[in-house]
mmCIF file of C-alpha atoms (C1' of nucleotides) in Angstrom:
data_model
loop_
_atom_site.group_PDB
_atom_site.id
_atom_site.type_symbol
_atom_site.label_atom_id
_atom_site.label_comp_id
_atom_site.label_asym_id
_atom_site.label_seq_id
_atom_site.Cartn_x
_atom_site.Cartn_y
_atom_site.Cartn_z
ATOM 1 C CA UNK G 1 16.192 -15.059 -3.528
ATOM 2 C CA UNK G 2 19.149 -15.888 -5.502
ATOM 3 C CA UNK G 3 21.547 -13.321 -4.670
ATOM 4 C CA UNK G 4 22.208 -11.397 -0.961
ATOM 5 C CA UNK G 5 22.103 -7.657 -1.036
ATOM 6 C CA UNK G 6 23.032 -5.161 0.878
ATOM 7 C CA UNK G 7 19.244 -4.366 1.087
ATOM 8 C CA UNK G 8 18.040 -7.879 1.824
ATOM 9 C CA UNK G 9 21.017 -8.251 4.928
ATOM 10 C CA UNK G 10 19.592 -4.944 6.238
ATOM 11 C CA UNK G 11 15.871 -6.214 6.236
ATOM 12 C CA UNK G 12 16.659 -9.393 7.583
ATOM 13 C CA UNK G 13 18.579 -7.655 10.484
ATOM 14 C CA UNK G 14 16.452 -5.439 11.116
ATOM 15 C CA UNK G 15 13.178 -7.741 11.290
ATOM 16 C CA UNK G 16 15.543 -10.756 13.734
ATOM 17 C CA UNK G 17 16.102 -7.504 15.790
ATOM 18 C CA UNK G 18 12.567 -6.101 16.309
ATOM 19 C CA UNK G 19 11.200 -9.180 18.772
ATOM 20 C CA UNK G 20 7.777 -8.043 17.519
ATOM 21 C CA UNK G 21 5.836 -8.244 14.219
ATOM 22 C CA UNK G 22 6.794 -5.269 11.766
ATOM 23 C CA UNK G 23 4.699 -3.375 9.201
ATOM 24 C CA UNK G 24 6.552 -2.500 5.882
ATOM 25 C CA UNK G 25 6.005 1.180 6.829
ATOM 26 C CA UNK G 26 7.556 0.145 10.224
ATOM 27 C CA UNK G 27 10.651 -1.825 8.068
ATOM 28 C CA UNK G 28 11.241 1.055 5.552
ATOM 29 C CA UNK G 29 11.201 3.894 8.874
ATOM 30 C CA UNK G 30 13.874 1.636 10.682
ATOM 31 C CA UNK G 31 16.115 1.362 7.255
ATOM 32 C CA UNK G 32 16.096 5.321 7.529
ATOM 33 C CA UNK G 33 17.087 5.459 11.215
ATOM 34 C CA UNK G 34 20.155 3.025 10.620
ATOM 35 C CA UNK G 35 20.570 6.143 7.420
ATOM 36 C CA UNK G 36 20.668 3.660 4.973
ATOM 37 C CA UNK G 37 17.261 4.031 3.697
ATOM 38 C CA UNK G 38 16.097 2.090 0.490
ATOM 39 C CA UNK G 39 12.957 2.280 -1.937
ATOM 40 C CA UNK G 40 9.816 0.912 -0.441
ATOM 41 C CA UNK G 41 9.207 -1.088 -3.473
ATOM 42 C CA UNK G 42 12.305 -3.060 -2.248
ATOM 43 C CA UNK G 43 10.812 -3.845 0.967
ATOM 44 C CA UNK G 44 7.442 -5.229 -0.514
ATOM 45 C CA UNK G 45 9.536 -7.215 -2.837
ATOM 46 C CA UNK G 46 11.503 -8.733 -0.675
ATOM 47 C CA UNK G 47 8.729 -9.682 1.983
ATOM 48 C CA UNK G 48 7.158 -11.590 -0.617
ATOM 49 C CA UNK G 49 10.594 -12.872 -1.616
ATOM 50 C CA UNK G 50 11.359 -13.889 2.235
ATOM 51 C CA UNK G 51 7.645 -15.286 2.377
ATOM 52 C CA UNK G 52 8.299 -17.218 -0.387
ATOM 53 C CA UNK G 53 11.510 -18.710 1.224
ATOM 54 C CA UNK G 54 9.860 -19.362 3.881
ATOM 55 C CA UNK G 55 12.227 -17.216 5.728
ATOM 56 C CA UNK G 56 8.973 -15.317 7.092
ATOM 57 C CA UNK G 57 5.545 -14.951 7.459
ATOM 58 C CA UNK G 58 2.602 -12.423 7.375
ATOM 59 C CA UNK G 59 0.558 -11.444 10.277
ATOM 60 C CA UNK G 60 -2.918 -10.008 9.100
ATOM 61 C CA UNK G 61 -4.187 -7.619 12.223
ATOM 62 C CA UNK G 62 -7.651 -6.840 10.890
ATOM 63 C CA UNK G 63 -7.941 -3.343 10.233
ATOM 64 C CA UNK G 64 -4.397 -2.816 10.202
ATOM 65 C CA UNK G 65 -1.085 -2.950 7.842
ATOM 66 C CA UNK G 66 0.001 -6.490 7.765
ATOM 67 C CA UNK G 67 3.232 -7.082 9.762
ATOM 68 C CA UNK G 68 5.832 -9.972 9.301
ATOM 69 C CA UNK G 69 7.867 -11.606 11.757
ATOM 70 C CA UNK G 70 10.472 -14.695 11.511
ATOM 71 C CA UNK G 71 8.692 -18.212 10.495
ATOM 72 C CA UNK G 72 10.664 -20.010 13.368
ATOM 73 C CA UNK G 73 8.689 -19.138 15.968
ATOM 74 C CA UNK G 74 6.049 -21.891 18.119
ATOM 75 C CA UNK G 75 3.024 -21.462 17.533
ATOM 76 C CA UNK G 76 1.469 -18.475 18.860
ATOM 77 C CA UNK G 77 -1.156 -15.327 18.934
ATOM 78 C CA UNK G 78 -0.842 -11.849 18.662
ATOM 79 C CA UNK G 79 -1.757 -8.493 20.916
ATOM 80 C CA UNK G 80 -2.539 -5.307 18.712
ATOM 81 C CA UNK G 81 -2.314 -2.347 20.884
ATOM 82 C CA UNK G 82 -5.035 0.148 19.880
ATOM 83 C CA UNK G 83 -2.826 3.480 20.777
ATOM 84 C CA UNK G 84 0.360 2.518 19.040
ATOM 85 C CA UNK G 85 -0.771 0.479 16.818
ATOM 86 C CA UNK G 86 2.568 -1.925 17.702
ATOM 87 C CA UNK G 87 2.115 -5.571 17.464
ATOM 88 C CA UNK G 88 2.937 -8.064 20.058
ATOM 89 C CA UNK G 89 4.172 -11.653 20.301
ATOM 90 C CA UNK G 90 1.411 -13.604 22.830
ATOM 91 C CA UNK G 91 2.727 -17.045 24.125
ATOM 92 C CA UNK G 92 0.200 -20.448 24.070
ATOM 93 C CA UNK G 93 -2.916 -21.112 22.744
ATOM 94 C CA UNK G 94 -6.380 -22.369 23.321
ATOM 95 C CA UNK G 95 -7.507 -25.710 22.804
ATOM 96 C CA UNK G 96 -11.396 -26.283 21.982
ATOM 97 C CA UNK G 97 -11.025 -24.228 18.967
ATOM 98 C CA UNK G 98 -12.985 -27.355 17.162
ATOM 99 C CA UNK G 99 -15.809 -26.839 19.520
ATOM 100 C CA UNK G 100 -16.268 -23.184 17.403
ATOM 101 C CA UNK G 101 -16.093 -24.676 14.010
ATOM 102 C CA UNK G 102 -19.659 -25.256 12.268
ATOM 103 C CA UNK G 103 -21.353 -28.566 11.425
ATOM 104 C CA UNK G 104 -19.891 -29.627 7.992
ATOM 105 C CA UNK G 105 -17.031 -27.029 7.553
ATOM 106 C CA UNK G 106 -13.593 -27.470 7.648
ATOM 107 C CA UNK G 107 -10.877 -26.073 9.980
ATOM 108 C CA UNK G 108 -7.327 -25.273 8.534
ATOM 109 C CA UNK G 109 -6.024 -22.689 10.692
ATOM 110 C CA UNK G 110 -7.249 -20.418 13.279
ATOM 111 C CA UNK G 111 -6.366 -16.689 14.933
ATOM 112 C CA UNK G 112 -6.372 -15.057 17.714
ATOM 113 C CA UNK G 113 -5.981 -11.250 18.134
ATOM 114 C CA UNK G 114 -6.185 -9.135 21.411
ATOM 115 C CA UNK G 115 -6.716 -5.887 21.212
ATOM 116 C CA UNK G 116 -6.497 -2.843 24.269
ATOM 117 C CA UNK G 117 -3.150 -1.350 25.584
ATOM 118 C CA UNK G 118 0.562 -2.444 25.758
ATOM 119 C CA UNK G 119 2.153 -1.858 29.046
ATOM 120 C CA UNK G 120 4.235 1.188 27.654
ATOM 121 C CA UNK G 121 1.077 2.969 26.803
ATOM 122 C CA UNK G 122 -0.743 2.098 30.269
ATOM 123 C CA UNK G 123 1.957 3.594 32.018
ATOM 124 C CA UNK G 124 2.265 6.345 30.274
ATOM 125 C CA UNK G 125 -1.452 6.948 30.876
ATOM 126 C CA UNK G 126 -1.121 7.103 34.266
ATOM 127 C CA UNK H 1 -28.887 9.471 9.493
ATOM 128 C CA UNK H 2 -31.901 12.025 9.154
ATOM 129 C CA UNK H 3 -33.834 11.172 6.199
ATOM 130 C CA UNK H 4 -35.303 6.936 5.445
ATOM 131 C CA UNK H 5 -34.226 7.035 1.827
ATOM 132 C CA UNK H 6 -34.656 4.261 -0.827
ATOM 133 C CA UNK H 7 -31.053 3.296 -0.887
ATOM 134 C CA UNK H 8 -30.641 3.359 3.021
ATOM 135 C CA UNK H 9 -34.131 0.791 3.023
ATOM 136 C CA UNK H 10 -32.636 -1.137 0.615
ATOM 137 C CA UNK H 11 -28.966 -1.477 2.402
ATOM 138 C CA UNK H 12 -30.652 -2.611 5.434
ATOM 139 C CA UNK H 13 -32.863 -5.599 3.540
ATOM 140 C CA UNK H 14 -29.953 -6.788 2.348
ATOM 141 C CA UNK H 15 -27.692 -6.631 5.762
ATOM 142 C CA UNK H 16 -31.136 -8.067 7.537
ATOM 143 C CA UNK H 17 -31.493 -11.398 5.023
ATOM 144 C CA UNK H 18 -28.150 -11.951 4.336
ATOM 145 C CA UNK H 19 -27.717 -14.040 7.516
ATOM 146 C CA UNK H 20 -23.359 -13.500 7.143
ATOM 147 C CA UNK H 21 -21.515 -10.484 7.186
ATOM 148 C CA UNK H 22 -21.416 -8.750 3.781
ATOM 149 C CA UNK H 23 -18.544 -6.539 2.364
ATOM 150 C CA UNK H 24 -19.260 -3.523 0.473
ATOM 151 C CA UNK H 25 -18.787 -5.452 -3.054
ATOM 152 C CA UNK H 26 -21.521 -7.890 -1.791
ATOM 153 C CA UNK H 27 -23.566 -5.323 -0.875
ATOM 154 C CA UNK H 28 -23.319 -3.466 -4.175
ATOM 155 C CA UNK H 29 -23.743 -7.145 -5.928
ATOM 156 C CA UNK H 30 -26.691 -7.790 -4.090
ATOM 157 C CA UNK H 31 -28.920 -4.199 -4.894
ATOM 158 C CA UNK H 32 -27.671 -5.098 -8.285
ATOM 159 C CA UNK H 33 -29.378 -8.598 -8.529
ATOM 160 C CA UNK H 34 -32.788 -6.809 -6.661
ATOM 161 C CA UNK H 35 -32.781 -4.559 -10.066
ATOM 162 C CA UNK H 36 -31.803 -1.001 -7.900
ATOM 163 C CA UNK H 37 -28.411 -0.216 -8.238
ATOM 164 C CA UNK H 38 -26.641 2.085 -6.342
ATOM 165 C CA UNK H 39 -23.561 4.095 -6.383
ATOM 166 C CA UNK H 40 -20.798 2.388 -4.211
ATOM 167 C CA UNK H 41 -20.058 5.425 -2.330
ATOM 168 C CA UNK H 42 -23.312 5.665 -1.105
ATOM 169 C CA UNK H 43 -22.865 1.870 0.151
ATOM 170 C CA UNK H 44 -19.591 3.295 1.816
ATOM 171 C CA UNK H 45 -21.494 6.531 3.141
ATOM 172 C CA UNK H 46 -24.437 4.072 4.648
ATOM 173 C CA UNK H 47 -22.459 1.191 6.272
ATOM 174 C CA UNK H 48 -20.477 3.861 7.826
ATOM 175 C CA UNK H 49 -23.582 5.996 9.464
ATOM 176 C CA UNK H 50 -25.164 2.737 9.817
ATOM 177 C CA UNK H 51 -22.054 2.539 12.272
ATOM 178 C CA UNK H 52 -22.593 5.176 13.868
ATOM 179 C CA UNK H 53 -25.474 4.662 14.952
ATOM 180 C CA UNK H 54 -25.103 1.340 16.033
ATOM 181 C CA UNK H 55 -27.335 -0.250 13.673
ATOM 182 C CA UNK H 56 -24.272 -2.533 12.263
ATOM 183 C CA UNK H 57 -20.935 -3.136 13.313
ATOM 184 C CA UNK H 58 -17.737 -4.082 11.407
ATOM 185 C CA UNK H 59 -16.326 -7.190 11.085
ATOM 186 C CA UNK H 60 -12.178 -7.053 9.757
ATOM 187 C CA UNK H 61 -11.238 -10.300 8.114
ATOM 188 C CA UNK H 62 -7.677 -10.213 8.589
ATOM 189 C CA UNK H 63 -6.317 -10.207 4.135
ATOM 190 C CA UNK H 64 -9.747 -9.278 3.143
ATOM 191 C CA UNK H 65 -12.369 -6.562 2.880
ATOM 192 C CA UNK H 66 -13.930 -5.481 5.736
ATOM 193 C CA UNK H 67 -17.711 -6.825 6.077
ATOM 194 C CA UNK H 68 -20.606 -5.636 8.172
ATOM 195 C CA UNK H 69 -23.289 -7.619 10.056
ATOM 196 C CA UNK H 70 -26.146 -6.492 11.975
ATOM 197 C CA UNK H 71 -24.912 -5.205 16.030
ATOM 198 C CA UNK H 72 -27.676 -6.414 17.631
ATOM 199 C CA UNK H 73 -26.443 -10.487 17.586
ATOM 200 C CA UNK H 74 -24.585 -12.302 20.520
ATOM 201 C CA UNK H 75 -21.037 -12.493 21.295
ATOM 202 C CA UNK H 76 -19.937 -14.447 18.293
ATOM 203 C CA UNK H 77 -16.817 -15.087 16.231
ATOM 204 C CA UNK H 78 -16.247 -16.038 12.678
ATOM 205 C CA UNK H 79 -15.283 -18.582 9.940
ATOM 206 C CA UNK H 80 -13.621 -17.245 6.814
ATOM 207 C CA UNK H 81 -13.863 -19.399 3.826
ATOM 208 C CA UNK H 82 -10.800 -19.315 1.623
ATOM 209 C CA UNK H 83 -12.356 -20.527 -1.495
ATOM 210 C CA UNK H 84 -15.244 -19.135 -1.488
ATOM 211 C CA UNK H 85 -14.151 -16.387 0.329
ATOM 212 C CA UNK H 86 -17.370 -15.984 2.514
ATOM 213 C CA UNK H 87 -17.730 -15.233 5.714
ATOM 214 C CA UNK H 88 -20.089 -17.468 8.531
ATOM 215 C CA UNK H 89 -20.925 -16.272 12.494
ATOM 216 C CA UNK H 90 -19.870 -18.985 14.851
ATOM 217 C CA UNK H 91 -21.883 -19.219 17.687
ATOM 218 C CA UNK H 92 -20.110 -19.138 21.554
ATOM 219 C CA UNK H 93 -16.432 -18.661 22.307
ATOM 220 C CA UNK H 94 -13.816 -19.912 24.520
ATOM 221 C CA UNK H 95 -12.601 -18.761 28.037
ATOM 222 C CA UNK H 96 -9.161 -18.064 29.485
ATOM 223 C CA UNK H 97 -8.823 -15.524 26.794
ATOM 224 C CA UNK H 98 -7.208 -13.374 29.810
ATOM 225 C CA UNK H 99 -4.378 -16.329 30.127
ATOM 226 C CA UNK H 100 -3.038 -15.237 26.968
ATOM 227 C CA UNK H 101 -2.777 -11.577 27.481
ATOM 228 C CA UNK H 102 0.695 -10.134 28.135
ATOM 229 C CA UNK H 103 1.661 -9.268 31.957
ATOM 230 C CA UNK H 104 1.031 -5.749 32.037
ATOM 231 C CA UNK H 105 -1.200 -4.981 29.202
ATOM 232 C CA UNK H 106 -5.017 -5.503 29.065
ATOM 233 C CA UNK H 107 -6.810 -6.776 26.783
ATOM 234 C CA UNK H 108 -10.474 -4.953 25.638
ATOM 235 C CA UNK H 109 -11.505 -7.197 22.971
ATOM 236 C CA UNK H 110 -10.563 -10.142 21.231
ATOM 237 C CA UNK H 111 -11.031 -11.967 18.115
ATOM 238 C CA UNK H 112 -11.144 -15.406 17.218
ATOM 239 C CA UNK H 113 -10.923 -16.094 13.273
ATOM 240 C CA UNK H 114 -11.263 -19.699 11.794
ATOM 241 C CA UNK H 115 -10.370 -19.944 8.075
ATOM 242 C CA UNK H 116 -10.930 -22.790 5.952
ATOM 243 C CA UNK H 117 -13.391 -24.484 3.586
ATOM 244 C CA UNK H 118 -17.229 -23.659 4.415
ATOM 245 C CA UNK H 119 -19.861 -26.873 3.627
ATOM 246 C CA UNK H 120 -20.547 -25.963 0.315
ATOM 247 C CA UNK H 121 -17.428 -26.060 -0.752
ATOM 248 C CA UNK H 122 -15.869 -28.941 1.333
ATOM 249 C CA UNK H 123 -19.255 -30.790 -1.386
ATOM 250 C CA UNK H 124 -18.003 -29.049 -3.776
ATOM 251 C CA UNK H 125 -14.717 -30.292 -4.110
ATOM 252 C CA UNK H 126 -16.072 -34.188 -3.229
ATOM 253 C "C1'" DG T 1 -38.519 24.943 -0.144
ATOM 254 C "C1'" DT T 2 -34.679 23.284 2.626
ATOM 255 C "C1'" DC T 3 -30.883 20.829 3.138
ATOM 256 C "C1'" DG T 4 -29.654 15.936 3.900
ATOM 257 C "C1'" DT T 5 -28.476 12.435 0.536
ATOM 258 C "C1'" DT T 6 -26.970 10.614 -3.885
ATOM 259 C "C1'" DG T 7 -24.035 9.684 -7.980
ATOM 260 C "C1'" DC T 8 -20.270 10.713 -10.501
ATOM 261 C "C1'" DA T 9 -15.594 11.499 -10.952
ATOM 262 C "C1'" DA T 10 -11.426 12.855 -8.853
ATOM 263 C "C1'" DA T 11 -8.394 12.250 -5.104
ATOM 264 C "C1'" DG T 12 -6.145 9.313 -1.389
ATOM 265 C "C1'" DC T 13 -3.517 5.692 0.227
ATOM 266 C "C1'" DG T 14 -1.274 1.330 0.552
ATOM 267 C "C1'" DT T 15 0.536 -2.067 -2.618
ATOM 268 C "C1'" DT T 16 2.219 -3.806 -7.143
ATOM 269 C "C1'" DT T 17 4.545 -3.458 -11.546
ATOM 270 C "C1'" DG T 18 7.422 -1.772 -15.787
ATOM 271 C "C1'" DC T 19 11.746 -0.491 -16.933
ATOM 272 C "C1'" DA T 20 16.425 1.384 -17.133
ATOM 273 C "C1'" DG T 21 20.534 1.139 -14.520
ATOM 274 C "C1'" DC T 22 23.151 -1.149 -10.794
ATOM 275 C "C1'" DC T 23 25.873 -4.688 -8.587
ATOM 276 C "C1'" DT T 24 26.278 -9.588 -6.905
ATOM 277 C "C1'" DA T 25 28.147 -13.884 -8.032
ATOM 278 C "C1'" DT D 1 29.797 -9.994 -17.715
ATOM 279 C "C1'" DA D 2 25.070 -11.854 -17.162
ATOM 280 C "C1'" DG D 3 20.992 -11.227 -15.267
ATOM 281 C "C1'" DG D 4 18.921 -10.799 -10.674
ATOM 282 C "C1'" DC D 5 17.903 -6.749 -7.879
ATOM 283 C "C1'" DT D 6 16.895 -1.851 -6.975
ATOM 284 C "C1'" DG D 7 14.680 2.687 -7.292
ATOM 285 C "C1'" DC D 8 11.671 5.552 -9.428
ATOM 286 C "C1'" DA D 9 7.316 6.510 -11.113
ATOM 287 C "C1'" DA D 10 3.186 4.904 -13.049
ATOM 288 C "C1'" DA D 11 -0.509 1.738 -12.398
ATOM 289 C "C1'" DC D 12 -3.811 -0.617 -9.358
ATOM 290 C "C1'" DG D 13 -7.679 -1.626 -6.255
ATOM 291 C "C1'" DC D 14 -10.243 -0.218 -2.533
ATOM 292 C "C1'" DT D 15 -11.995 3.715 0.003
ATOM 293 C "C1'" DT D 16 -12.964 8.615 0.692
ATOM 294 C "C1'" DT D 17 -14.271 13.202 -0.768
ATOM 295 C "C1'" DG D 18 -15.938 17.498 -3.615
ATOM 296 C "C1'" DC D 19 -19.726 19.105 -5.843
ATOM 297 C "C1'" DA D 20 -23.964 19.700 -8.486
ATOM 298 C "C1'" DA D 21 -28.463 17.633 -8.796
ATOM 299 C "C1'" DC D 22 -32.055 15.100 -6.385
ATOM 300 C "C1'" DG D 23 -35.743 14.116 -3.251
ATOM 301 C "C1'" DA D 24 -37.454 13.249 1.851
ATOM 302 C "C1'" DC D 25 -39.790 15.755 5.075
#
DNA sequence: GTCGTTGCAAAGCGTTTGCAGCCTA
DNA sequence: TAGGCTGCAAACGCTTTGCAACGAC
């Protein structure tokens, strides 16, 4: 992360801009719209770079493309919507996650993922 | 899922003693060990009829391989060990999973995930 | 004997890497 | 102008699939 591109700016933007955890597929498809596309090698490398930096982090959805979104953010949990596959930002947490952790092991971090429908795709449902 | 074959009998052993959700490598590791190697599409072929017919279900560890464990066990969650890299049922969960969900969306399922280091190697490491 | 199942190898697909050329500082 | 960064294409690792041979029923 030594110098700033013209790629890096545009990744940066666009991720600050999204308001919900992006996919590298979902990154490289929004470079195109703003027709300024770029090589999707560039986009791995510079999640890892931004990762690195601290800049961002990684959101692992189990059976899904990880996402990243902006690493200064509270503390918080994510929704997957199973129909659009989009990721959402949930507020909060739950306490008692000690209670769930077995006799003798140790806990470092913890997730929680939703999964069902977004309110875009309920409504369009109906 | 027509025809009991040696390699299906064998799959299901090892799914029924392992007591933690295996991943397709384990799986393959494990026949290995019992001196009856099998292709790993076959493992691939099996977990995923297995599936089907409800005789396992899938467990995604968010950054890892998926891993299957028997579908006839409680409502459970799991503990992912990242040195080991093993994966333990925790038994229970927690309520007001509902206060998390997004106004407007709703939530189907949920998943609680609690990575860090398992007994053995929290002794390990002493 | 039939045809569902297996094993191999090839193909897919998302991600990473090597390398020549580009462009930031 | 140096060397970090990019884009392409090849390589990678895990998973799926095509196809001939096998074996459960």
């Amino acid at each position: 992360m030594q110098r700033m591109t013209r790629q890096r700016l545009l990744i940066m933007r666009i991720i600050e801009d999204a308001g919900r955890p992006l996919s590298t597929a979902e990154i490289l498809a929004l470079t195109k719209r703003r027709r300024a596309g770029l090589g999707i090698a560039t986009v791995y490398r510079t999640v890892k770079a931004l990762g690195e930096a601290d800049w961002l982090q990684s959101v692992d959805m189990p059976g899904s493309q990880v996402r990243y979104e902006k690493s200064d953010k509270a503390h918080h949990h994510h929704f997957h919507c199973r129909k659009c596959d989009r990721v959402f930002e949930m507020h909060g947490c739950l306490g008692e996650l000690h209670r769930l952790t077995p006799r003798g092991f140790s806990m470092e971090r913890h997730e929680i993922i939703i999964t069902g429908l977004c309110a875009t795709c309920l409504d369009r449902r109906a």
